[in-house]
XYZ file of C-alpha atoms in Angstrom:
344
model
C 57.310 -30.112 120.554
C 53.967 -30.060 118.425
C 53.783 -30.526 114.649
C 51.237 -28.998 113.272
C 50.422 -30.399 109.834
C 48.658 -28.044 106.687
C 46.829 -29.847 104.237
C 47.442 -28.030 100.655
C 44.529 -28.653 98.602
C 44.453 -27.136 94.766
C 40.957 -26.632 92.539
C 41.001 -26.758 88.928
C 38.354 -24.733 87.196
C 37.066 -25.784 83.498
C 34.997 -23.172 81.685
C 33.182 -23.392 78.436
C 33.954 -20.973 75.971
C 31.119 -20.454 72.857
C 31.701 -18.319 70.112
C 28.236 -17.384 68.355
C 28.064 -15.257 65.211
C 25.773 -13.068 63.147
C 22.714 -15.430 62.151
C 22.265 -15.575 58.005
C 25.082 -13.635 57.402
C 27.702 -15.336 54.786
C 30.625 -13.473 53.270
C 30.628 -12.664 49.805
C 33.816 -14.936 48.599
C 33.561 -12.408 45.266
C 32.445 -9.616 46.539
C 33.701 -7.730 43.216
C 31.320 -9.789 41.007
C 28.424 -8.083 39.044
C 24.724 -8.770 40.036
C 21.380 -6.955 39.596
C 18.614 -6.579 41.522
C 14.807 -6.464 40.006
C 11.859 -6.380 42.927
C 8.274 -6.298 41.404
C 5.464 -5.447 43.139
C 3.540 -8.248 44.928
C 0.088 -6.621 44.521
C -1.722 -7.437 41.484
C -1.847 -4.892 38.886
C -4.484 -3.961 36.674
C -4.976 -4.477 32.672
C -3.918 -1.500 31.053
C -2.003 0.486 33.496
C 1.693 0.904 33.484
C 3.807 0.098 35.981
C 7.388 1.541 36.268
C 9.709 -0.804 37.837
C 13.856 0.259 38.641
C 16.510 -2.565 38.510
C 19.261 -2.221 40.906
C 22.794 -3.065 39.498
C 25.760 -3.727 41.751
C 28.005 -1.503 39.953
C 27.495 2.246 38.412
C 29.351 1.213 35.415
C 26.720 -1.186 33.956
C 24.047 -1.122 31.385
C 20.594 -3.025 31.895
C 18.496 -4.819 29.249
C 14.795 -5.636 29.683
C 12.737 -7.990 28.203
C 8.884 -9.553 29.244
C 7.159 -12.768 28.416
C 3.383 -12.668 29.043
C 0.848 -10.887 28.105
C 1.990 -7.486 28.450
C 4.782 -5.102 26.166
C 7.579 -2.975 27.328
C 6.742 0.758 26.342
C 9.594 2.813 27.690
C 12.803 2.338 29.307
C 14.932 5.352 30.665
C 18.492 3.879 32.290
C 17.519 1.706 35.279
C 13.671 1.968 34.951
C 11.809 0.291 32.629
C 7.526 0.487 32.095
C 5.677 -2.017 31.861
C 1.509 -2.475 30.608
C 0.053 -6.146 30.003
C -2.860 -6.097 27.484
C -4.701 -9.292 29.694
C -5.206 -10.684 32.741
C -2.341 -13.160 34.192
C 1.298 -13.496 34.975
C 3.681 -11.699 33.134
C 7.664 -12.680 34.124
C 9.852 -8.973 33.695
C 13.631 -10.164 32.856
C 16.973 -7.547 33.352
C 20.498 -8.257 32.244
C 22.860 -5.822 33.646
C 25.968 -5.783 31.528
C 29.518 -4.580 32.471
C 32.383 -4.949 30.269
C 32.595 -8.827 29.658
C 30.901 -9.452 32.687
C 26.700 -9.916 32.872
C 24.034 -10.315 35.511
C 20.568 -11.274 35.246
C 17.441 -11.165 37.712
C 13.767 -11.667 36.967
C 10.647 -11.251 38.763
C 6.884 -11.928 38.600
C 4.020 -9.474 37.983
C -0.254 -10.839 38.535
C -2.607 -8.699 36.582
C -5.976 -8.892 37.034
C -9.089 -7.411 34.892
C -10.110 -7.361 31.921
C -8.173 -6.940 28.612
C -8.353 -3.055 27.299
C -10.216 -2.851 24.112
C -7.902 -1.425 21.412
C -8.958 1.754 20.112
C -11.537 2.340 17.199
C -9.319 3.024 14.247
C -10.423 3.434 10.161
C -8.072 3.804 7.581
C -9.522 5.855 3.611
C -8.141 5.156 0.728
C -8.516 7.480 -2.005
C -7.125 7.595 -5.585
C -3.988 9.545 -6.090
C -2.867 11.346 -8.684
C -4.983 13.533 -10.853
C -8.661 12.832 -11.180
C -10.476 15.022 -14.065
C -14.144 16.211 -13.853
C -15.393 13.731 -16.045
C -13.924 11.048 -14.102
C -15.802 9.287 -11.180
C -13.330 8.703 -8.355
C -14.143 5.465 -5.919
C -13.186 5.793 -2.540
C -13.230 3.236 0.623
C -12.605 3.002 3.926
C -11.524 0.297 6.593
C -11.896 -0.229 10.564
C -10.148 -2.140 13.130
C -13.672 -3.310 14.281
C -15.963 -5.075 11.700
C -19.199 -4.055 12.791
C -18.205 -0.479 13.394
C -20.780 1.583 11.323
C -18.629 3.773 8.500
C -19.998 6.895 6.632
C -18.752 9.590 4.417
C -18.700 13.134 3.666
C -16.903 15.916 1.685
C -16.487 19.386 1.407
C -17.728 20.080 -2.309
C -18.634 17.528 -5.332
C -21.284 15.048 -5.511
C -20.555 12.395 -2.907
C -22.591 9.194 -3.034
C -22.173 7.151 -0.175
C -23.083 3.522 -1.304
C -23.396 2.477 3.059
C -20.766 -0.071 2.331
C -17.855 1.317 3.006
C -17.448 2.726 -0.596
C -18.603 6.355 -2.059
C -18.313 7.796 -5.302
C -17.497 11.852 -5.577
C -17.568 13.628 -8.758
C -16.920 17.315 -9.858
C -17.809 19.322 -12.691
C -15.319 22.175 -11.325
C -11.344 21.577 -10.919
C -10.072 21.854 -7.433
C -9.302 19.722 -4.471
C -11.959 18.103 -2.179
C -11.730 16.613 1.004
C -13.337 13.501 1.647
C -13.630 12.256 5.756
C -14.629 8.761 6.390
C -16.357 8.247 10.192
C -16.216 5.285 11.990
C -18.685 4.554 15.127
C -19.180 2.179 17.437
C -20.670 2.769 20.828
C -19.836 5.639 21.928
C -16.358 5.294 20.315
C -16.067 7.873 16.976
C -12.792 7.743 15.011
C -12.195 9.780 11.563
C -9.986 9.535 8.464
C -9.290 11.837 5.893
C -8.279 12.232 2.329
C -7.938 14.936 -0.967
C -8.326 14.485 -4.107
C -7.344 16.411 -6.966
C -9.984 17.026 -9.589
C -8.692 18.732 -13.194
C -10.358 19.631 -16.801
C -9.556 17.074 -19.235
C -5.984 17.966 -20.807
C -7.689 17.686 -24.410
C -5.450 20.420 -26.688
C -4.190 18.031 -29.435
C -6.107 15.079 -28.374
C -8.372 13.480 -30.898
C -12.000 13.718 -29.488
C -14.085 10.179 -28.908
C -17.010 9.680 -31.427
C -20.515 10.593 -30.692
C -21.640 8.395 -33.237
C -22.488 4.986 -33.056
C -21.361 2.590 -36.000
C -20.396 -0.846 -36.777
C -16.751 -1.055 -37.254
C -15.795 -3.083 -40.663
C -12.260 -4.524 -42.754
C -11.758 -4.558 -46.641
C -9.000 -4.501 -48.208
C -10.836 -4.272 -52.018
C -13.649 -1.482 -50.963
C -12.176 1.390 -53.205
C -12.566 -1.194 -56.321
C -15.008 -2.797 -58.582
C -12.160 -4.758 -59.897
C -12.045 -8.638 -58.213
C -9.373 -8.826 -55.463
C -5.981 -9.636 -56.635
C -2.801 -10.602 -54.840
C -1.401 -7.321 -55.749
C -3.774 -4.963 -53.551
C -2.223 -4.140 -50.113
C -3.956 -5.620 -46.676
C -4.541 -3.732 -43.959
C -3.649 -4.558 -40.250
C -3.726 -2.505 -37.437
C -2.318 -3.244 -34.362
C -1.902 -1.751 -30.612
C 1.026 -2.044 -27.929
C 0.842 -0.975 -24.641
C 2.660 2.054 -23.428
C 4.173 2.811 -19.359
C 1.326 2.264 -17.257
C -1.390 0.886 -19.600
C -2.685 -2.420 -20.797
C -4.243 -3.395 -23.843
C -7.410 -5.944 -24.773
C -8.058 -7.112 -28.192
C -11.596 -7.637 -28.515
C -13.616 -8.882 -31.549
C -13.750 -5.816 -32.805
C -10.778 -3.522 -31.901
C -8.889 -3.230 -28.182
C -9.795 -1.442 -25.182
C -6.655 0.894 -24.029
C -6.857 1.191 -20.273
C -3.579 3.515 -18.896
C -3.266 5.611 -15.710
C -2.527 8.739 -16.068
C -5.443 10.122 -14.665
C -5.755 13.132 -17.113
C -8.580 11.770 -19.205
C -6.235 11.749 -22.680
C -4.559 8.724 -22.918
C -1.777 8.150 -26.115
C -2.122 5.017 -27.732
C 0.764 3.361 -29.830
C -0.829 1.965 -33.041
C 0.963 -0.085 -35.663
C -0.158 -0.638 -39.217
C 3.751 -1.479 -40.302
C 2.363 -5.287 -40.324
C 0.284 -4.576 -43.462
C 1.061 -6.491 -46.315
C 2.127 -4.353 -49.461
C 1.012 -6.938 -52.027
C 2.749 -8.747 -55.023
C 4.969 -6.805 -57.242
C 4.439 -3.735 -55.691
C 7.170 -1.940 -54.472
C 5.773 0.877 -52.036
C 3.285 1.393 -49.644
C 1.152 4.099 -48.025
C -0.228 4.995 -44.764
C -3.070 6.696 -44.041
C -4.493 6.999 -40.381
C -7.667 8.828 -39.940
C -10.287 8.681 -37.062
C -14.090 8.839 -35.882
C -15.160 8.519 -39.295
C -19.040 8.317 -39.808
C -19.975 6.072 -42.967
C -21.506 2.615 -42.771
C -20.908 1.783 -46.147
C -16.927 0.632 -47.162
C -17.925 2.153 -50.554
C -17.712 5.852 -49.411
C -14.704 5.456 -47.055
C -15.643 9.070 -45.476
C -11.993 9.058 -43.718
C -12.980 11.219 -40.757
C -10.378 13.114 -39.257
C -6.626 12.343 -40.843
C -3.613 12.537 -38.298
C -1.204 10.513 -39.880
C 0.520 9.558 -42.945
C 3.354 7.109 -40.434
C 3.458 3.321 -40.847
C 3.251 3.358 -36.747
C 2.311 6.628 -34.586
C 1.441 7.325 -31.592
C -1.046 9.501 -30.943
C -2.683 11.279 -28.159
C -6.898 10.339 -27.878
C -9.158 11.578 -25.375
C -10.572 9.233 -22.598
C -13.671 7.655 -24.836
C -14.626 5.374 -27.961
C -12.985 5.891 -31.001
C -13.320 4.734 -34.576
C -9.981 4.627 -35.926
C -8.964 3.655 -39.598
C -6.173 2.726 -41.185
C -6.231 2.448 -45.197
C -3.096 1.553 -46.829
C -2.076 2.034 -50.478
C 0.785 0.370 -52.914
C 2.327 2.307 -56.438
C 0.066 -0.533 -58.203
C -3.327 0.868 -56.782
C -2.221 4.496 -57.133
C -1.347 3.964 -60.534
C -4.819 2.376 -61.176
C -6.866 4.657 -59.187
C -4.890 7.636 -61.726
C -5.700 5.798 -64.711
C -9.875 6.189 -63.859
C -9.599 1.938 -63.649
C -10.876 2.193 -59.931
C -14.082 3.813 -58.254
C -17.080 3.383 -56.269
């Protein structure tokens, strides 16, 4: 009998398994989270010329804010997009913030500009006097530009214009009506204009006391209308002016200067004579207002025109000189003056 023997042999196989994923890819652990994309352009821009750039935010629902550091302002935005022009050469950094509910995003990005800087345009600015402006008036008028050395000139469409070449002029009119008055500015080949009117009228004289054509030294005495020696008794005279809206008054050696604003060439003028002394014992006193008179001697007292009889009034003079008096009597000097005791 044979035996035949089997040898049972048994492999065991070991195999490697590797498990590769996508490169650079990470999951988003909030993938709900607000963010906001802003890609500018990696060309350099030039001085001067917008540049539209759109930010990207992750969710419909938000609103985005710009803002720019740099050289350079932000001159529109329209939802998402925003525009962009830098006034010089360099790097100008464009910032977004989207905003959604309580929850915000930001992004930024860089922008190069090259060139040069945009000269800003020739500008000039006139200024003219408002208001009224009557014929006898001279109205001064002057004009400014954004560039100093810019050369400025003037011209109008009636008057007399006198253009002093320093950027002033003088117009006047002997007719009522409005002008126009352009001031040009030039500079290379750069021309830029402004333009004003202004409003010429008559003098408003009715009922305005006319300035004095005559010349004369203005004087004070209380004792002119008498030969008798001063006393305590006679009155003193004193005359006094406050300003009214829009004026200002001077008191000069030998009366004020009234300058107002009205503009119509008749200016009133507030004058007070109430500070006059009455004198001793008497017990009244009298006014008497009266202008433009023409004497030189205080012994004829030629009144000129009366307008008053008030302590204070206000009355209404024409733009000019005037020579107003003021002569004030008591019941002592009117009582003399009856009884023939005083005379020139």
């Amino acid at each position: 009998m044979r035996t035949v023997n089997i040898l049972a042999r048994t492999c065991t196989l070991a195999v490697a398994i590797i498990i590769t994923g996508c490169p650079g890819v990470t999951p988003d652990p909030n993938p709900d989270a607000l963010n906001v994309s802003l890609f500018c352009p990696s060309a350099e821009q030039n001085v001067g010329q917008p540049l539209t750039i759109t930010a990207t935010p992750s969710r419909a629902t938000a609103t985005t804010m710009f803002a720019v550091t740099g050289d350079a302002t932000i001159t529109t935005t329209d939802g998402n997009d925003v525009t962009v022009v830098a006034s010089a050469a360099g790097e100008v950094t464009l910032t977004v913030t989207a905003t959604d509910g309580s929850d915000t995003a930001t992004d930024s990005c860089t922008i190069n500009y090259t060139g040069d800087s945009q000269p800003e345009p020739l500008a000039i600015e006139i200024d003219c006097p408002g208001g009224i402006t009557t014929t006898d008036d001279i109205a001064q008028i002057s004009a400014d530009a954004n560039d100093p050395i810019a050369i400025i000139t003037f011209a109008s469409n009636g008057g007399e214009l006198n253009d002093n070449a320093d950027a002033t002029a003088t117009l006047t009119s002997d007719q009522p009506g409005q002008i126009t008055v352009t001031a040009t500015a030039m500079l290379d080949d750069q021309t830029a204009t402004s333009s004003c009117t202004i409003n010429f009228e008559a003098p408003n004289t009715v009922d305005a006391i006319p300035a004095s054509r005559i010349v004369r030294a203005p004087f004070a005495s209380a004792c002119a209308q008498n030969v008798v020696n001063c006393t305590t008794s006679f009155p003193v005279a004193i005359i006094g002016v406050t300003a009214g809206e829009g004026q200002t008054v001077t008191e000069t050696d030998d009366g004020f200067i009234v300058q107002g604003s009205s503009g119509s060439g008749v200016e009133t003028v507030n004058l007070i004579g109430a500070n006059s002394g009455m004198g001793n014992t008497a017990s009244e006193i009298f006014y008497s207002w009266s202008a433009n008179a023409t004497d030189e001697d205080p012994c004829t007292l030629a009144p000129g025109n009366a307008f008053s009889t008030n302590a204070n009034v206000s009355a209404a003079f024409a733009v000019g000189t005037h020579y107003v008096r003021l002569t004030v009597e008591n019941d002592l000097t009117r009582d003399a003056e009856a009884s023939g005791l005083t005379q020139c």
